[in-house]
Coordinates of C-alpha atoms in Angstrom, one line a residue:
M16 CA -52.6 17.4 -55.5
Q17 CA -54.4 17.6 -52.6
S18 CA -53.2 14.4 -51.0
I19 CA -50.4 12.3 -50.8
D20 CA -51.5 9.1 -52.9
A21 CA -52.4 12.0 -55.9
L22 CA -48.8 13.4 -55.3
N23 CA -47.2 10.1 -55.2
G24 CA -49.0 9.1 -58.2
W25 CA -47.5 11.9 -60.3
L26 CA -44.3 11.5 -59.1
I27 CA -44.0 8.1 -60.5
S28 CA -45.8 9.0 -63.4
D29 CA -45.8 12.6 -65.2
G30 CA -43.2 13.5 -62.9
R31 CA -41.1 11.2 -63.8
L32 CA -41.3 11.9 -67.4
L33 CA -40.5 15.1 -67.2
G34 CA -36.9 15.3 -66.6
D35 CA -36.7 18.3 -65.1
E36 CA -35.7 18.4 -61.5
I37 CA -36.4 22.3 -61.1
Q38 CA -40.1 21.4 -62.0
I39 CA -40.4 18.2 -60.5
V40 CA -39.1 19.5 -56.7
S41 CA -41.1 23.3 -57.0
T42 CA -44.4 21.2 -57.7
Y43 CA -43.4 18.7 -55.1
C44 CA -42.6 21.0 -52.2
E45 CA -45.7 23.5 -53.3
S46 CA -47.8 20.3 -53.3
L47 CA -47.1 19.6 -49.7
Q48 CA -47.6 23.4 -48.7
R49 CA -51.0 23.2 -50.2
M50 CA -51.8 20.3 -48.0
G51 CA -50.8 22.3 -45.1
I52 CA -47.1 21.6 -44.2
P53 CA -45.5 24.3 -43.0
L54 CA -42.1 24.0 -45.4
S55 CA -39.4 26.9 -45.4
R56 CA -36.5 24.8 -47.0
V57 CA -36.3 22.0 -48.7
R58 CA -32.6 20.6 -49.8
I59 CA -32.0 17.4 -52.0
G60 CA -28.4 15.9 -52.5
Q61 CA -27.3 13.7 -55.0
R62 CA -24.1 11.5 -55.1
Y63 CA -22.6 11.7 -58.5
S64 CA -20.9 8.3 -59.5
N65 CA -17.7 11.0 -60.5
P66 CA -14.2 11.0 -58.7
L67 CA -13.6 14.6 -59.3
I68 CA -17.6 16.3 -58.0
S69 CA -19.3 14.7 -54.7
A70 CA -22.6 15.8 -55.3
W71 CA -25.3 18.1 -57.0
G72 CA -28.8 19.1 -55.7
I73 CA -31.9 20.9 -55.7
I74 CA -32.7 23.9 -52.9
W75 CA -36.6 24.9 -52.7
A76 CA -37.7 27.9 -50.8
P77 CA -40.8 29.6 -51.3
E78 CA -39.1 32.2 -53.4
G79 CA -37.7 29.7 -56.0
T80 CA -35.9 27.0 -56.8
Q81 CA -31.9 26.2 -57.5
T82 CA -29.3 23.5 -58.1
Y83 CA -25.9 23.8 -56.9
T84 CA -22.7 21.1 -57.2
V85 CA -20.2 19.7 -54.3
D86 CA -16.5 19.2 -55.1
A87 CA -15.5 16.0 -54.0
G88 CA -13.5 17.0 -50.8
I89 CA -16.6 18.1 -48.9
L90 CA -16.8 14.6 -47.7
D91 CA -13.6 14.5 -46.1
T92 CA -14.5 17.8 -44.1
Q93 CA -16.2 18.4 -40.4
A94 CA -19.2 19.7 -42.8
W95 CA -19.9 16.2 -43.6
R96 CA -18.8 14.1 -41.0
G97 CA -21.6 13.6 -38.4
S98 CA -24.1 15.8 -40.3
P99 CA -27.9 14.7 -41.3
F100 CA -27.3 14.1 -44.6
E101 CA -24.2 11.5 -43.6
H102 CA -26.5 10.1 -41.1
V103 CA -29.4 9.1 -43.4
V104 CA -26.8 7.8 -46.2
A105 CA -25.1 5.4 -43.6
T106 CA -28.1 4.1 -41.9
R107 CA -30.8 4.6 -44.9
S108 CA -33.0 5.7 -41.9
S109 CA -34.7 9.4 -41.4
L110 CA -33.5 11.8 -38.7
R111 CA -35.7 14.5 -37.2
K112 CA -34.5 17.1 -34.7
R113 CA -36.8 19.7 -32.9
L114 CA -34.3 22.7 -32.8
M115 CA -36.3 24.3 -30.8
D116 CA -36.2 21.6 -28.3
M117 CA -32.5 21.3 -28.5
D118 CA -29.3 21.8 -26.8
L119 CA -27.2 23.5 -29.4
S120 CA -24.3 24.0 -27.4
D121 CA -22.3 20.8 -28.8
A122 CA -24.4 20.3 -31.7
H123 CA -23.7 20.2 -35.5
S124 CA -22.9 23.2 -37.4
V125 CA -25.7 22.3 -39.5
Y126 CA -27.8 22.7 -36.3
V127 CA -26.8 25.5 -35.4
E128 CA -26.6 27.3 -38.5
L129 CA -30.0 26.2 -39.0
A130 CA -31.3 27.4 -35.9
E131 CA -29.4 30.7 -36.1
N132 CA -31.7 31.4 -39.5
G133 CA -35.2 30.4 -37.8
V134 CA -35.4 26.9 -38.5
T135 CA -37.5 25.5 -35.5
D136 CA -37.9 22.2 -36.8
F137 CA -35.5 19.8 -39.1
L138 CA -36.1 16.1 -40.9
A139 CA -33.4 14.4 -42.9
M140 CA -34.8 11.5 -45.2
P141 CA -33.1 8.6 -47.2
L142 CA -33.9 8.3 -51.1
E143 CA -33.0 5.3 -52.4
Y144 CA -32.1 4.0 -55.5
G145 CA -32.2 0.9 -57.5
D146 CA -28.4 0.9 -57.7
G147 CA -28.2 0.5 -53.9
A148 CA -27.2 4.4 -53.6
V149 CA -29.0 6.4 -50.8
Q150 CA -29.2 10.5 -51.1
G151 CA -30.0 12.6 -48.9
T152 CA -33.1 15.2 -48.6
S153 CA -33.9 17.6 -45.9
F154 CA -37.2 19.6 -44.8
S155 CA -37.1 22.6 -42.9
T156 CA -39.9 25.2 -41.0
T157 CA -39.3 28.3 -39.1
G158 CA -43.1 27.9 -37.8
P159 CA -43.4 28.3 -34.4
D160 CA -44.6 25.2 -33.3
G161 CA -42.5 22.9 -35.9
F162 CA -43.9 20.0 -37.9
T163 CA -46.6 17.6 -36.2
D164 CA -45.9 13.9 -35.9
A165 CA -48.5 13.6 -38.7
Q166 CA -46.9 15.8 -41.0
V167 CA -43.5 14.2 -41.0
A168 CA -45.5 11.0 -41.4
M169 CA -46.8 12.5 -44.7
I170 CA -43.6 13.5 -45.8
E171 CA -42.0 10.3 -45.3
A172 CA -44.9 8.4 -47.3
T173 CA -43.6 10.4 -50.2
R174 CA -40.1 9.4 -50.3
H175 CA -39.9 6.1 -52.7
A176 CA -42.1 7.8 -55.2
L177 CA -39.4 10.8 -55.1
A178 CA -36.6 8.8 -55.4
S179 CA -38.9 7.1 -58.4
A180 CA -39.1 10.8 -59.8
L181 CA -35.8 12.1 -59.2
E182 CA -33.4 8.6 -60.0
P183 CA -33.6 8.9 -64.0
I184 CA -32.2 12.5 -63.7
A185 CA -29.6 11.5 -61.4
M186 CA -28.5 8.6 -63.6
R187 CA -28.3 10.9 -67.1
K188 CA -26.7 13.5 -64.8
S189 CA -23.8 11.1 -63.4
Q190 CA -23.3 9.4 -67.1
V191 CA -23.0 13.0 -68.6
S192 CA -20.6 14.2 -65.8
L193 CA -18.4 10.8 -66.2
L194 CA -18.2 11.3 -69.6
Q195 CA -17.2 14.6 -69.5
T196 CA -14.4 13.8 -67.0
Y197 CA -13.2 11.2 -69.5
L198 CA -13.8 12.0 -72.3
G199 CA -14.1 16.0 -72.4
D200 CA -16.9 17.8 -73.1
G201 CA -17.2 17.6 -76.8
P202 CA -17.1 13.9 -77.0
A203 CA -19.4 13.7 -74.1
R204 CA -21.7 15.9 -76.3
E205 CA -21.1 13.9 -79.5
I206 CA -21.9 10.5 -77.6
G207 CA -25.0 12.0 -75.9
Q208 CA -26.5 13.0 -79.0
G209 CA -26.3 9.3 -80.2
H210 CA -22.9 9.7 -82.5
I211 CA -21.8 6.2 -81.1
R212 CA -21.4 4.1 -84.4
R213 CA -17.8 2.8 -85.3
G214 CA -16.3 5.0 -87.7
E215 CA -19.1 7.6 -87.3
H216 CA -17.0 10.8 -87.5
K217 CA -16.7 14.2 -88.4
T218 CA -14.3 16.6 -89.7
V219 CA -13.4 19.9 -88.2
S220 CA -10.5 22.7 -88.5
A221 CA -8.8 22.7 -85.0
A222 CA -5.9 24.0 -82.7
I223 CA -4.3 21.0 -81.5
L224 CA -2.2 21.1 -78.4
F225 CA 0.3 18.6 -77.5
A226 CA 2.1 18.6 -74.3
D227 CA 4.9 16.5 -72.9
L228 CA 6.6 15.9 -69.3
R229 CA 10.5 16.4 -70.0
G230 CA 12.8 13.7 -68.3
F231 CA 9.9 11.4 -67.5
T232 CA 11.6 8.0 -68.3
A233 CA 14.7 8.8 -66.0
K234 CA 12.1 10.0 -63.4
S235 CA 10.2 7.1 -63.5
E236 CA 13.3 4.9 -63.0
T237 CA 14.4 7.0 -59.9
W238 CA 11.5 8.3 -58.1
T239 CA 9.4 6.2 -56.0
E240 CA 5.7 5.6 -57.6
A241 CA 4.3 8.0 -54.9
R242 CA 6.3 10.4 -55.9
L243 CA 6.0 10.0 -59.5
L244 CA 2.3 10.1 -59.4
E245 CA 2.1 13.3 -57.5
V246 CA 4.1 15.0 -59.5
M247 CA 2.2 13.7 -62.7
G248 CA -1.0 14.9 -61.1
D249 CA 0.7 18.4 -60.7
Y250 CA 1.9 18.5 -64.1
F251 CA -1.7 17.0 -65.4
E252 CA -3.3 19.8 -63.6
M253 CA -0.8 22.7 -64.5
V254 CA -2.3 22.0 -68.0
V255 CA -5.4 20.6 -68.0
G256 CA -6.9 23.5 -66.2
P257 CA -5.9 26.4 -68.4
V258 CA -7.1 24.1 -71.4
Q259 CA -10.8 23.5 -70.1
D260 CA -10.7 27.3 -69.1
A261 CA -10.1 28.3 -72.9
G262 CA -12.8 26.4 -74.3
G263 CA -10.6 23.2 -74.6
D264 CA -10.9 19.1 -74.8
V265 CA -8.2 17.0 -73.4
L266 CA -9.2 14.1 -75.3
K267 CA -5.9 12.0 -74.1
F268 CA -3.3 11.3 -71.3
M269 CA -0.9 9.0 -73.3
G270 CA 1.6 8.4 -70.5
D271 CA 3.0 11.9 -69.4
G272 CA 1.4 13.3 -72.9
V273 CA -1.5 15.6 -73.0
L274 CA -3.8 15.9 -76.0
A275 CA -6.2 18.7 -76.1
V276 CA -8.3 20.2 -79.2
F277 CA -9.5 23.6 -79.6
E278 CA -12.2 23.1 -82.0
D279 CA -12.8 26.1 -84.6
K280 CA -16.2 27.1 -83.9
T281 CA -16.5 30.9 -85.0
G282 CA -13.0 31.2 -86.9
A283 CA -9.3 29.9 -86.8
A284 CA -8.3 33.0 -85.0
Q285 CA -10.7 31.9 -82.1
A286 CA -9.5 28.4 -82.2
C287 CA -5.8 29.5 -82.0
E288 CA -6.2 32.5 -79.7
A289 CA -7.5 29.6 -77.1
A290 CA -4.9 27.2 -77.7
V291 CA -2.1 29.6 -77.5
S292 CA -3.7 31.3 -74.1
A293 CA -4.0 27.5 -73.0
A294 CA -0.3 27.2 -73.5
S295 CA 0.8 30.6 -71.8
R296 CA -1.2 29.8 -68.9
S297 CA 0.3 26.5 -68.3
M298 CA 3.8 27.9 -68.5
G299 CA 2.8 30.4 -66.0
N300 CA 1.4 27.8 -63.7
L301 CA 5.0 25.7 -64.3
Q302 CA 7.0 29.0 -63.3
E303 CA 4.6 29.2 -60.0
Y304 CA 5.4 25.6 -59.3
N305 CA 9.4 25.7 -59.6
A306 CA 9.2 28.8 -57.8
A307 CA 7.8 27.4 -55.0
R308 CA 10.0 24.2 -55.3
R309 CA 12.7 26.1 -55.2
R310 CA 11.7 27.8 -52.3
D311 CA 11.0 24.7 -49.8
G312 CA 14.2 23.0 -51.6
G313 CA 11.9 20.2 -54.0
E314 CA 13.2 19.4 -57.2
E315 CA 11.5 21.3 -60.4
I316 CA 9.9 19.8 -63.2
A317 CA 9.9 21.1 -66.9
F318 CA 7.4 20.2 -69.8
V319 CA 7.0 21.4 -73.3
I320 CA 4.2 22.1 -75.9
G321 CA 3.6 22.1 -79.5
V322 CA 0.2 23.6 -80.9
D323 CA -0.7 23.4 -84.8
F324 CA -3.9 24.0 -86.5
G325 CA -5.8 22.3 -89.3
E326 CA -8.3 20.0 -90.5
V327 CA -9.1 17.0 -88.1
T328 CA -11.0 14.2 -88.1
F329 CA -13.2 13.9 -84.9
G330 CA -15.0 10.7 -84.2
N331 CA -15.3 7.0 -83.1
I332 CA -12.5 4.9 -84.0
G333 CA -12.0 1.4 -83.1
S334 CA -12.4 -2.3 -83.1
P335 CA -16.2 -4.1 -83.2
G336 CA -15.4 -4.7 -79.1
R337 CA -13.7 -1.6 -78.1
L338 CA -14.3 2.1 -79.3
D339 CA -12.3 5.3 -78.5
F340 CA -13.6 8.7 -78.9
T341 CA -10.6 10.5 -80.7
V342 CA -9.0 13.1 -83.1
V343 CA -6.6 11.9 -86.1
G344 CA -5.4 14.0 -88.8
P345 CA -2.1 15.6 -89.5
A346 CA -2.5 18.6 -87.2
V347 CA -2.4 15.7 -84.5
N348 CA 0.5 14.6 -85.8
V349 CA 2.4 17.9 -86.2
A350 CA 1.8 19.5 -83.1
A351 CA 3.1 15.7 -81.4
R352 CA 6.2 16.5 -83.7
V353 CA 6.6 20.2 -82.9
Q354 CA 6.6 19.4 -79.2
G355 CA 9.4 17.0 -79.9
L356 CA 11.4 20.2 -81.6
C357 CA 10.9 21.8 -78.3
K358 CA 13.3 19.2 -76.9
E359 CA 15.9 19.5 -79.9
K360 CA 16.0 23.5 -79.7
D361 CA 15.7 23.7 -75.9
E362 CA 12.5 25.8 -76.3
T363 CA 9.5 25.6 -74.4
C364 CA 6.6 26.0 -76.3
L365 CA 6.5 26.1 -80.2
L366 CA 3.9 27.0 -82.8
T367 CA 3.8 26.4 -86.5
A368 CA 3.2 29.1 -88.9
D369 CA -0.3 28.3 -89.1
V370 CA -1.0 29.0 -85.4
A371 CA 1.5 32.2 -85.3
R372 CA -0.9 34.0 -88.4
H373 CA -3.6 33.9 -86.3
V374 CA -2.9 35.0 -82.8
S375 CA -1.8 38.4 -81.2
A376 CA 0.7 36.9 -79.2
Q377 CA 4.3 38.3 -79.4
V378 CA 5.9 35.4 -81.3
E379 CA 9.2 34.9 -82.5
A380 CA 10.1 33.4 -85.7
L381 CA 12.7 30.6 -85.7
G382 CA 12.8 30.0 -89.2
D383 CA 11.7 27.3 -91.5
H384 CA 12.2 23.1 -90.3
A385 CA 11.7 19.7 -91.2
I386 CA 9.1 17.8 -89.8
R387 CA 9.1 14.2 -89.7
G388 CA 6.3 12.7 -91.8
L389 CA 5.9 15.8 -93.8
D390 CA 7.7 16.3 -97.3
H391 CA 8.3 20.1 -96.8
E392 CA 9.7 22.3 -94.3
I393 CA 7.2 24.5 -91.9
G394 CA 7.3 27.8 -90.3
I395 CA 8.2 27.2 -86.5
F396 CA 7.3 30.2 -83.7
R397 CA 8.6 30.3 -80.0
L398 CA 6.2 31.5 -77.5
P399 CA 8.3 33.6 -75.2
F400 CA 8.1 33.3 -71.6
P401 CA 9.9 35.5 -69.4
D402 CA 12.5 33.6 -66.8
G403 CA 10.8 31.9 -63.9

């Protein structure tokens, strides 16, 4: 592609159909280079439709192309406010800075850092998508003369075609990230593979973890709404992080309850070890949290965890107009009952014998117990924790 028209034609046809942001951006930048534009670095930022992740993007340099992600909190920092990307998103217009001619004494840190890395000229350009979103793209050069005005015009002449090539990828990434955030990795993967019909399901073996915040009803009647939501957020964070780190999926937040599943992918031991590891780390987080509350005079909290292992049905359940991707089965019910038993026995974390037999952690047998819904008693084990 030796002309802007040819490059634009490729972007809106073959490039758009690639579905590969690395290949698109690499081809795009290398084509601009062959047309004589002295690029040293190109960065294309993409906003996620996701409350937890602010953005993802692609960085091109002559030595290679890579992707990156940005946490949601970056938009509340000085790194974003006053930055060139904030400018193009807010104004939908390009911004050029010839750094070689600028007084950098009170310039934004982005320009200072670029100049320190030898950048002489910088262009930020908006990419506008069909849903009204605006993305930011930047072009840098370390060439001694910077960009010519004609080269800047050539780059800007590609912006709509580049947006056309990248928008389908951005939409898919946002969709996948939202599904993962609200449904978990496993359900997101199943839905992404087209398993979306009502009643479509599969039977798997899995460890089920059920967590529940103690004293929630009493707290909801005496605490302010802001305080209650803050504590629930802290509690969910203490549980969800370890579940995800151990390879599990959080399927449901049910009031103050958390339902997580650890699918048996390589054997029962793998699933049970993962669930127990998540439970142990969650309780470790709780001990640290309460220790901090004691130091600052705040109120401590407590939650309990029950874990079972067995066959469950994983899939789409619901009415014709409203579906839910969830897991059902005896192991789900038993895990919920076992976490309830924690409260009766004043325990923190209880496992069934079906879990205990597969884990290496030191557990203490508490004997057989009747579980509501079962016609026989089952063995219950305590996962001990040091006093916090």
